[in-house]
Amino acid sequence: MATNRSPRFRVCRRLGVNVCGDPKAMDRAGAPAFKRTKKLSDYGQHLIEKQKVRAYYGIMEKQLRRYFESASKKEGKTGEVLLQLLETRLDNMVYRLGFANSIRMARQLVSHRHIEVDGKKVNIPSFAVKVGQTISLVEKSRKNEQIKNNWLSDSKLKLDYIERDEANFSGKLSRLPERSEIPVQINDNMVVEYYSK
């Protein structure tokens, strides 16, 4: 399985948004060394928006292209459908629920078999979570201090399309998210234009 191991904070500064969720990621973003001096071309702007999607969800180029092709065949706005497909990946759902403090940690929890979907262990980060499915932490992993602290932390986002059951270390996707609810700073129209050329 291919994984992106590039320095997270550097990626955040280059893209101009905090894609990794760490509060310290943008500390040096205002430094003169990181200021853009040249105006970006249209292609450059489209490319940056596409790179933001990859960085937010921790996926590779081939995966994103496949998601785009799948989204373009479905009903609705392609950009919105694309983000819904990415948002309902298992590793992203584990991150949104609060089991992990980053998308990288969420992917590791899934691939190391710490996560169950409807009572069955799933170790595929790209597994598509369907509306109504329950995601839970396996019994043995509930004693892990780091995971427990992440789960009980108050710093996580409260999202209307996700239901959390704090006592049972579980949560579920109650419905598909609307574009305005997805917490990513992306111009999805530019992403669609990038792949439509």
JSON list of N, CA and C in Angstrom, two decimals, residues 14-68:
[
{"chain": "A", "resi": 14, "resn": "ARG", "atom": "N", "xyz": [3.05, 25.12, 2.14]},
{"chain": "A", "resi": 14, "resn": "ARG", "atom": "CA", "xyz": [3.06, 25.25, 0.68]},
{"chain": "A", "resi": 14, "resn": "ARG", "atom": "C", "xyz": [1.65, 25.46, 0.13]},
{"chain": "A", "resi": 15, "resn": "LEU", "atom": "N", "xyz": [0.68, 24.73, 0.72]},
{"chain": "A", "resi": 15, "resn": "LEU", "atom": "CA", "xyz": [-0.70, 24.83, 0.23]},
{"chain": "A", "resi": 15, "resn": "LEU", "atom": "C", "xyz": [-1.46, 26.00, 0.83]},
{"chain": "A", "resi": 16, "resn": "GLY", "atom": "N", "xyz": [-0.94, 26.56, 1.93]},
{"chain": "A", "resi": 16, "resn": "GLY", "atom": "CA", "xyz": [-1.57, 27.73, 2.55]},
{"chain": "A", "resi": 16, "resn": "GLY", "atom": "C", "xyz": [-2.74, 27.42, 3.46]},
{"chain": "A", "resi": 17, "resn": "VAL", "atom": "N", "xyz": [-2.99, 26.13, 3.76]},
{"chain": "A", "resi": 17, "resn": "VAL", "atom": "CA", "xyz": [-4.06, 25.75, 4.69]},
{"chain": "A", "resi": 17, "resn": "VAL", "atom": "C", "xyz": [-3.56, 24.61, 5.58]},
{"chain": "A", "resi": 18, "resn": "ASN", "atom": "N", "xyz": [-4.16, 24.50, 6.76]},
{"chain": "A", "resi": 18, "resn": "ASN", "atom": "CA", "xyz": [-3.76, 23.46, 7.70]},
{"chain": "A", "resi": 18, "resn": "ASN", "atom": "C", "xyz": [-4.46, 22.15, 7.34]},
{"chain": "A", "resi": 19, "resn": "VAL", "atom": "N", "xyz": [-3.83, 21.37, 6.45]},
{"chain": "A", "resi": 19, "resn": "VAL", "atom": "CA", "xyz": [-4.45, 20.13, 5.99]},
{"chain": "A", "resi": 19, "resn": "VAL", "atom": "C", "xyz": [-4.25, 18.95, 6.95]},
{"chain": "A", "resi": 20, "resn": "CYS", "atom": "N", "xyz": [-3.29, 19.08, 7.87]},
{"chain": "A", "resi": 20, "resn": "CYS", "atom": "CA", "xyz": [-3.02, 17.93, 8.77]},
{"chain": "A", "resi": 20, "resn": "CYS", "atom": "C", "xyz": [-3.72, 18.05, 10.11]},
{"chain": "A", "resi": 21, "resn": "GLY", "atom": "N", "xyz": [-4.29, 19.21, 10.42]},
{"chain": "A", "resi": 21, "resn": "GLY", "atom": "CA", "xyz": [-5.06, 19.34, 11.66]},
{"chain": "A", "resi": 21, "resn": "GLY", "atom": "C", "xyz": [-4.24, 19.64, 12.90]},
{"chain": "A", "resi": 22, "resn": "ASP", "atom": "N", "xyz": [-2.92, 19.71, 12.79]},
{"chain": "A", "resi": 22, "resn": "ASP", "atom": "CA", "xyz": [-2.07, 20.01, 13.94]},
{"chain": "A", "resi": 22, "resn": "ASP", "atom": "C", "xyz": [-2.08, 21.52, 14.20]},
{"chain": "A", "resi": 23, "resn": "PRO", "atom": "N", "xyz": [-2.33, 21.96, 15.45]},
{"chain": "A", "resi": 23, "resn": "PRO", "atom": "CA", "xyz": [-2.39, 23.40, 15.72]},
{"chain": "A", "resi": 23, "resn": "PRO", "atom": "C", "xyz": [-1.10, 24.16, 15.44]},
{"chain": "A", "resi": 24, "resn": "LYS", "atom": "N", "xyz": [0.05, 23.46, 15.41]},
{"chain": "A", "resi": 24, "resn": "LYS", "atom": "CA", "xyz": [1.34, 24.13, 15.18]},
{"chain": "A", "resi": 24, "resn": "LYS", "atom": "C", "xyz": [1.72, 24.20, 13.70]},
{"chain": "A", "resi": 25, "resn": "ALA", "atom": "N", "xyz": [0.92, 23.57, 12.84]},
{"chain": "A", "resi": 25, "resn": "ALA", "atom": "CA", "xyz": [1.30, 23.42, 11.43]},
{"chain": "A", "resi": 25, "resn": "ALA", "atom": "C", "xyz": [1.55, 24.74, 10.71]},
{"chain": "A", "resi": 26, "resn": "MET", "atom": "N", "xyz": [0.79, 25.77, 11.03]},
{"chain": "A", "resi": 26, "resn": "MET", "atom": "CA", "xyz": [0.90, 27.04, 10.29]},
{"chain": "A", "resi": 26, "resn": "MET", "atom": "C", "xyz": [1.67, 28.11, 11.06]},
{"chain": "A", "resi": 27, "resn": "ASP", "atom": "N", "xyz": [2.40, 27.73, 12.12]},
{"chain": "A", "resi": 27, "resn": "ASP", "atom": "CA", "xyz": [3.14, 28.70, 12.95]},
{"chain": "A", "resi": 27, "resn": "ASP", "atom": "C", "xyz": [4.10, 29.57, 12.14]},
{"chain": "A", "resi": 28, "resn": "ARG", "atom": "N", "xyz": [4.79, 28.99, 11.17]},
{"chain": "A", "resi": 28, "resn": "ARG", "atom": "CA", "xyz": [5.80, 29.73, 10.41]},
{"chain": "A", "resi": 28, "resn": "ARG", "atom": "C", "xyz": [5.29, 30.17, 9.03]},
{"chain": "A", "resi": 29, "resn": "ALA", "atom": "N", "xyz": [3.99, 30.03, 8.80]},
{"chain": "A", "resi": 29, "resn": "ALA", "atom": "CA", "xyz": [3.44, 30.32, 7.47]},
{"chain": "A", "resi": 29, "resn": "ALA", "atom": "C", "xyz": [3.62, 31.78, 7.06]},
{"chain": "A", "resi": 30, "resn": "GLY", "atom": "N", "xyz": [3.68, 32.70, 8.04]},
{"chain": "A", "resi": 30, "resn": "GLY", "atom": "CA", "xyz": [3.81, 34.12, 7.72]},
{"chain": "A", "resi": 30, "resn": "GLY", "atom": "C", "xyz": [5.24, 34.58, 7.54]},
{"chain": "A", "resi": 31, "resn": "ALA", "atom": "N", "xyz": [6.22, 33.69, 7.74]},
{"chain": "A", "resi": 31, "resn": "ALA", "atom": "CA", "xyz": [7.63, 34.06, 7.61]},
{"chain": "A", "resi": 31, "resn": "ALA", "atom": "C", "xyz": [7.96, 34.45, 6.16]},
{"chain": "A", "resi": 32, "resn": "PRO", "atom": "N", "xyz": [8.86, 35.42, 5.96]},
{"chain": "A", "resi": 32, "resn": "PRO", "atom": "CA", "xyz": [9.19, 35.88, 4.60]},
{"chain": "A", "resi": 32, "resn": "PRO", "atom": "C", "xyz": [9.61, 34.76, 3.64]},
{"chain": "A", "resi": 33, "resn": "ALA", "atom": "N", "xyz": [10.27, 33.74, 4.18]},
{"chain": "A", "resi": 33, "resn": "ALA", "atom": "CA", "xyz": [10.76, 32.64, 3.32]},
{"chain": "A", "resi": 33, "resn": "ALA", "atom": "C", "xyz": [9.62, 31.86, 2.67]},
{"chain": "A", "resi": 34, "resn": "PHE", "atom": "N", "xyz": [8.43, 31.91, 3.28]},
{"chain": "A", "resi": 34, "resn": "PHE", "atom": "CA", "xyz": [7.32, 31.12, 2.76]},
{"chain": "A", "resi": 34, "resn": "PHE", "atom": "C", "xyz": [6.29, 31.95, 1.99]},
{"chain": "A", "resi": 35, "resn": "LYS", "atom": "N", "xyz": [6.59, 33.23, 1.77]},
{"chain": "A", "resi": 35, "resn": "LYS", "atom": "CA", "xyz": [5.66, 34.08, 1.03]},
{"chain": "A", "resi": 35, "resn": "LYS", "atom": "C", "xyz": [5.84, 33.90, -0.48]},
{"chain": "A", "resi": 36, "resn": "ARG", "atom": "N", "xyz": [4.72, 33.83, -1.19]},
{"chain": "A", "resi": 36, "resn": "ARG", "atom": "CA", "xyz": [4.77, 33.70, -2.65]},
{"chain": "A", "resi": 36, "resn": "ARG", "atom": "C", "xyz": [5.06, 35.05, -3.28]},
{"chain": "A", "resi": 37, "resn": "THR", "atom": "N", "xyz": [6.03, 35.10, -4.17]},
{"chain": "A", "resi": 37, "resn": "THR", "atom": "CA", "xyz": [6.35, 36.36, -4.83]},
{"chain": "A", "resi": 37, "resn": "THR", "atom": "C", "xyz": [5.75, 36.43, -6.24]},
{"chain": "A", "resi": 38, "resn": "LYS", "atom": "N", "xyz": [5.56, 35.28, -6.86]},
{"chain": "A", "resi": 38, "resn": "LYS", "atom": "CA", "xyz": [5.01, 35.26, -8.22]},
{"chain": "A", "resi": 38, "resn": "LYS", "atom": "C", "xyz": [3.52, 34.94, -8.17]},
{"chain": "A", "resi": 39, "resn": "LYS", "atom": "N", "xyz": [2.79, 35.54, -9.11]},
{"chain": "A", "resi": 39, "resn": "LYS", "atom": "CA", "xyz": [1.36, 35.26, -9.21]},
{"chain": "A", "resi": 39, "resn": "LYS", "atom": "C", "xyz": [1.17, 33.89, -9.85]},
{"chain": "A", "resi": 40, "resn": "LEU", "atom": "N", "xyz": [0.24, 33.12, -9.27]},
{"chain": "A", "resi": 40, "resn": "LEU", "atom": "CA", "xyz": [-0.02, 31.78, -9.80]},
{"chain": "A", "resi": 40, "resn": "LEU", "atom": "C", "xyz": [-0.83, 31.85, -11.09]},
{"chain": "A", "resi": 41, "resn": "SER", "atom": "N", "xyz": [-0.51, 30.96, -12.01]},
{"chain": "A", "resi": 41, "resn": "SER", "atom": "CA", "xyz": [-1.30, 30.84, -13.24]},
{"chain": "A", "resi": 41, "resn": "SER", "atom": "C", "xyz": [-2.61, 30.10, -12.90]},
{"chain": "A", "resi": 42, "resn": "ASP", "atom": "N", "xyz": [-3.54, 30.07, -13.84]},
{"chain": "A", "resi": 42, "resn": "ASP", "atom": "CA", "xyz": [-4.79, 29.32, -13.64]},
{"chain": "A", "resi": 42, "resn": "ASP", "atom": "C", "xyz": [-4.49, 27.86, -13.37]},
{"chain": "A", "resi": 43, "resn": "TYR", "atom": "N", "xyz": [-3.56, 27.31, -14.15]},
{"chain": "A", "resi": 43, "resn": "TYR", "atom": "CA", "xyz": [-3.19, 25.90, -13.97]},
{"chain": "A", "resi": 43, "resn": "TYR", "atom": "C", "xyz": [-2.62, 25.68, -12.56]},
{"chain": "A", "resi": 44, "resn": "GLY", "atom": "N", "xyz": [-1.77, 26.62, -12.12]},
{"chain": "A", "resi": 44, "resn": "GLY", "atom": "CA", "xyz": [-1.18, 26.52, -10.78]},
{"chain": "A", "resi": 44, "resn": "GLY", "atom": "C", "xyz": [-2.22, 26.51, -9.68]},
{"chain": "A", "resi": 45, "resn": "GLN", "atom": "N", "xyz": [-3.26, 27.35, -9.83]},
{"chain": "A", "resi": 45, "resn": "GLN", "atom": "CA", "xyz": [-4.33, 27.41, -8.83]},
{"chain": "A", "resi": 45, "resn": "GLN", "atom": "C", "xyz": [-5.12, 26.11, -8.81]},
{"chain": "A", "resi": 46, "resn": "HIS", "atom": "N", "xyz": [-5.41, 25.57, -10.01]},
{"chain": "A", "resi": 46, "resn": "HIS", "atom": "CA", "xyz": [-6.14, 24.30, -10.10]},
{"chain": "A", "resi": 46, "resn": "HIS", "atom": "C", "xyz": [-5.32, 23.17, -9.47]},
{"chain": "A", "resi": 47, "resn": "LEU", "atom": "N", "xyz": [-4.02, 23.20, -9.75]},
{"chain": "A", "resi": 47, "resn": "LEU", "atom": "CA", "xyz": [-3.13, 22.16, -9.21]},
{"chain": "A", "resi": 47, "resn": "LEU", "atom": "C", "xyz": [-3.09, 22.20, -7.69]},
{"chain": "A", "resi": 48, "resn": "ILE", "atom": "N", "xyz": [-3.01, 23.39, -7.11]},
{"chain": "A", "resi": 48, "resn": "ILE", "atom": "CA", "xyz": [-2.96, 23.52, -5.65]},
{"chain": "A", "resi": 48, "resn": "ILE", "atom": "C", "xyz": [-4.25, 23.00, -5.02]},
{"chain": "A", "resi": 49, "resn": "GLU", "atom": "N", "xyz": [-5.40, 23.30, -5.61]},
{"chain": "A", "resi": 49, "resn": "GLU", "atom": "CA", "xyz": [-6.67, 22.80, -5.07]},
{"chain": "A", "resi": 49, "resn": "GLU", "atom": "C", "xyz": [-6.71, 21.28, -5.11]},
{"chain": "A", "resi": 50, "resn": "LYS", "atom": "N", "xyz": [-6.19, 20.70, -6.19]},
{"chain": "A", "resi": 50, "resn": "LYS", "atom": "CA", "xyz": [-6.15, 19.24, -6.30]},
{"chain": "A", "resi": 50, "resn": "LYS", "atom": "C", "xyz": [-5.21, 18.64, -5.25]},
{"chain": "A", "resi": 51, "resn": "GLN", "atom": "N", "xyz": [-4.05, 19.31, -5.04]},
{"chain": "A", "resi": 51, "resn": "GLN", "atom": "CA", "xyz": [-3.09, 18.84, -4.05]},
{"chain": "A", "resi": 51, "resn": "GLN", "atom": "C", "xyz": [-3.65, 18.93, -2.63]},
{"chain": "A", "resi": 52, "resn": "LYS", "atom": "N", "xyz": [-4.51, 19.93, -2.39]},
{"chain": "A", "resi": 52, "resn": "LYS", "atom": "CA", "xyz": [-5.15, 20.05, -1.07]},
{"chain": "A", "resi": 52, "resn": "LYS", "atom": "C", "xyz": [-6.02, 18.83, -0.78]},
{"chain": "A", "resi": 53, "resn": "VAL", "atom": "N", "xyz": [-6.76, 18.39, -1.79]},
{"chain": "A", "resi": 53, "resn": "VAL", "atom": "CA", "xyz": [-7.62, 17.20, -1.62]},
{"chain": "A", "resi": 53, "resn": "VAL", "atom": "C", "xyz": [-6.76, 16.00, -1.24]},
{"chain": "A", "resi": 54, "resn": "ARG", "atom": "N", "xyz": [-5.67, 15.82, -1.98]},
{"chain": "A", "resi": 54, "resn": "ARG", "atom": "CA", "xyz": [-4.77, 14.69, -1.69]},
{"chain": "A", "resi": 54, "resn": "ARG", "atom": "C", "xyz": [-4.22, 14.78, -0.26]},
{"chain": "A", "resi": 55, "resn": "ALA", "atom": "N", "xyz": [-3.83, 15.99, 0.15]},
{"chain": "A", "resi": 55, "resn": "ALA", "atom": "CA", "xyz": [-3.24, 16.17, 1.48]},
{"chain": "A", "resi": 55, "resn": "ALA", "atom": "C", "xyz": [-4.26, 15.98, 2.59]},
{"chain": "A", "resi": 56, "resn": "TYR", "atom": "N", "xyz": [-5.47, 16.53, 2.42]},
{"chain": "A", "resi": 56, "resn": "TYR", "atom": "CA", "xyz": [-6.51, 16.38, 3.44]},
{"chain": "A", "resi": 56, "resn": "TYR", "atom": "C", "xyz": [-6.83, 14.91, 3.72]},
{"chain": "A", "resi": 57, "resn": "TYR", "atom": "N", "xyz": [-6.93, 14.13, 2.65]},
{"chain": "A", "resi": 57, "resn": "TYR", "atom": "CA", "xyz": [-7.37, 12.73, 2.80]},
{"chain": "A", "resi": 57, "resn": "TYR", "atom": "C", "xyz": [-6.24, 11.72, 2.76]},
{"chain": "A", "resi": 58, "resn": "GLY", "atom": "N", "xyz": [-5.01, 12.19, 2.59]},
{"chain": "A", "resi": 58, "resn": "GLY", "atom": "CA", "xyz": [-3.85, 11.30, 2.64]},
{"chain": "A", "resi": 58, "resn": "GLY", "atom": "C", "xyz": [-3.85, 10.24, 1.55]},
{"chain": "A", "resi": 59, "resn": "ILE", "atom": "N", "xyz": [-4.25, 10.62, 0.33]},
{"chain": "A", "resi": 59, "resn": "ILE", "atom": "CA", "xyz": [-4.31, 9.64, -0.76]},
{"chain": "A", "resi": 59, "resn": "ILE", "atom": "C", "xyz": [-3.33, 9.98, -1.87]},
{"chain": "A", "resi": 60, "resn": "MET", "atom": "N", "xyz": [-3.07, 9.01, -2.72]},
{"chain": "A", "resi": 60, "resn": "MET", "atom": "CA", "xyz": [-2.14, 9.19, -3.83]},
{"chain": "A", "resi": 60, "resn": "MET", "atom": "C", "xyz": [-2.89, 9.63, -5.09]},
{"chain": "A", "resi": 61, "resn": "GLU", "atom": "N", "xyz": [-2.13, 10.04, -6.09]},
{"chain": "A", "resi": 61, "resn": "GLU", "atom": "CA", "xyz": [-2.72, 10.59, -7.32]},
{"chain": "A", "resi": 61, "resn": "GLU", "atom": "C", "xyz": [-3.64, 9.59, -8.03]},
{"chain": "A", "resi": 62, "resn": "LYS", "atom": "N", "xyz": [-3.19, 8.33, -8.14]},
{"chain": "A", "resi": 62, "resn": "LYS", "atom": "CA", "xyz": [-4.00, 7.32, -8.84]},
{"chain": "A", "resi": 62, "resn": "LYS", "atom": "C", "xyz": [-5.34, 7.11, -8.14]},
{"chain": "A", "resi": 63, "resn": "GLN", "atom": "N", "xyz": [-5.30, 7.08, -6.81]},
{"chain": "A", "resi": 63, "resn": "GLN", "atom": "CA", "xyz": [-6.53, 6.90, -6.03]},
{"chain": "A", "resi": 63, "resn": "GLN", "atom": "C", "xyz": [-7.50, 8.06, -6.27]},
{"chain": "A", "resi": 64, "resn": "LEU", "atom": "N", "xyz": [-6.97, 9.28, -6.24]},
{"chain": "A", "resi": 64, "resn": "LEU", "atom": "CA", "xyz": [-7.82, 10.46, -6.42]},
{"chain": "A", "resi": 64, "resn": "LEU", "atom": "C", "xyz": [-8.43, 10.47, -7.82]},
{"chain": "A", "resi": 65, "resn": "ARG", "atom": "N", "xyz": [-7.66, 10.07, -8.82]},
{"chain": "A", "resi": 65, "resn": "ARG", "atom": "CA", "xyz": [-8.19, 10.02, -10.19]},
{"chain": "A", "resi": 65, "resn": "ARG", "atom": "C", "xyz": [-9.33, 9.01, -10.30]},
{"chain": "A", "resi": 66, "resn": "ARG", "atom": "N", "xyz": [-9.16, 7.86, -9.62]},
{"chain": "A", "resi": 66, "resn": "ARG", "atom": "CA", "xyz": [-10.22, 6.84, -9.63]},
{"chain": "A", "resi": 66, "resn": "ARG", "atom": "C", "xyz": [-11.48, 7.36, -8.94]},
{"chain": "A", "resi": 67, "resn": "TYR", "atom": "N", "xyz": [-11.30, 8.07, -7.83]},
{"chain": "A", "resi": 67, "resn": "TYR", "atom": "CA", "xyz": [-12.45, 8.65, -7.12]},
{"chain": "A", "resi": 67, "resn": "TYR", "atom": "C", "xyz": [-13.16, 9.67, -8.01]},
{"chain": "A", "resi": 68, "resn": "PHE", "atom": "N", "xyz": [-12.37, 10.46, -8.74]},
{"chain": "A", "resi": 68, "resn": "PHE", "atom": "CA", "xyz": [-12.97, 11.46, -9.63]},
{"chain": "A", "resi": 68, "resn": "PHE", "atom": "C", "xyz": [-13.79, 10.78, -10.73]}
]
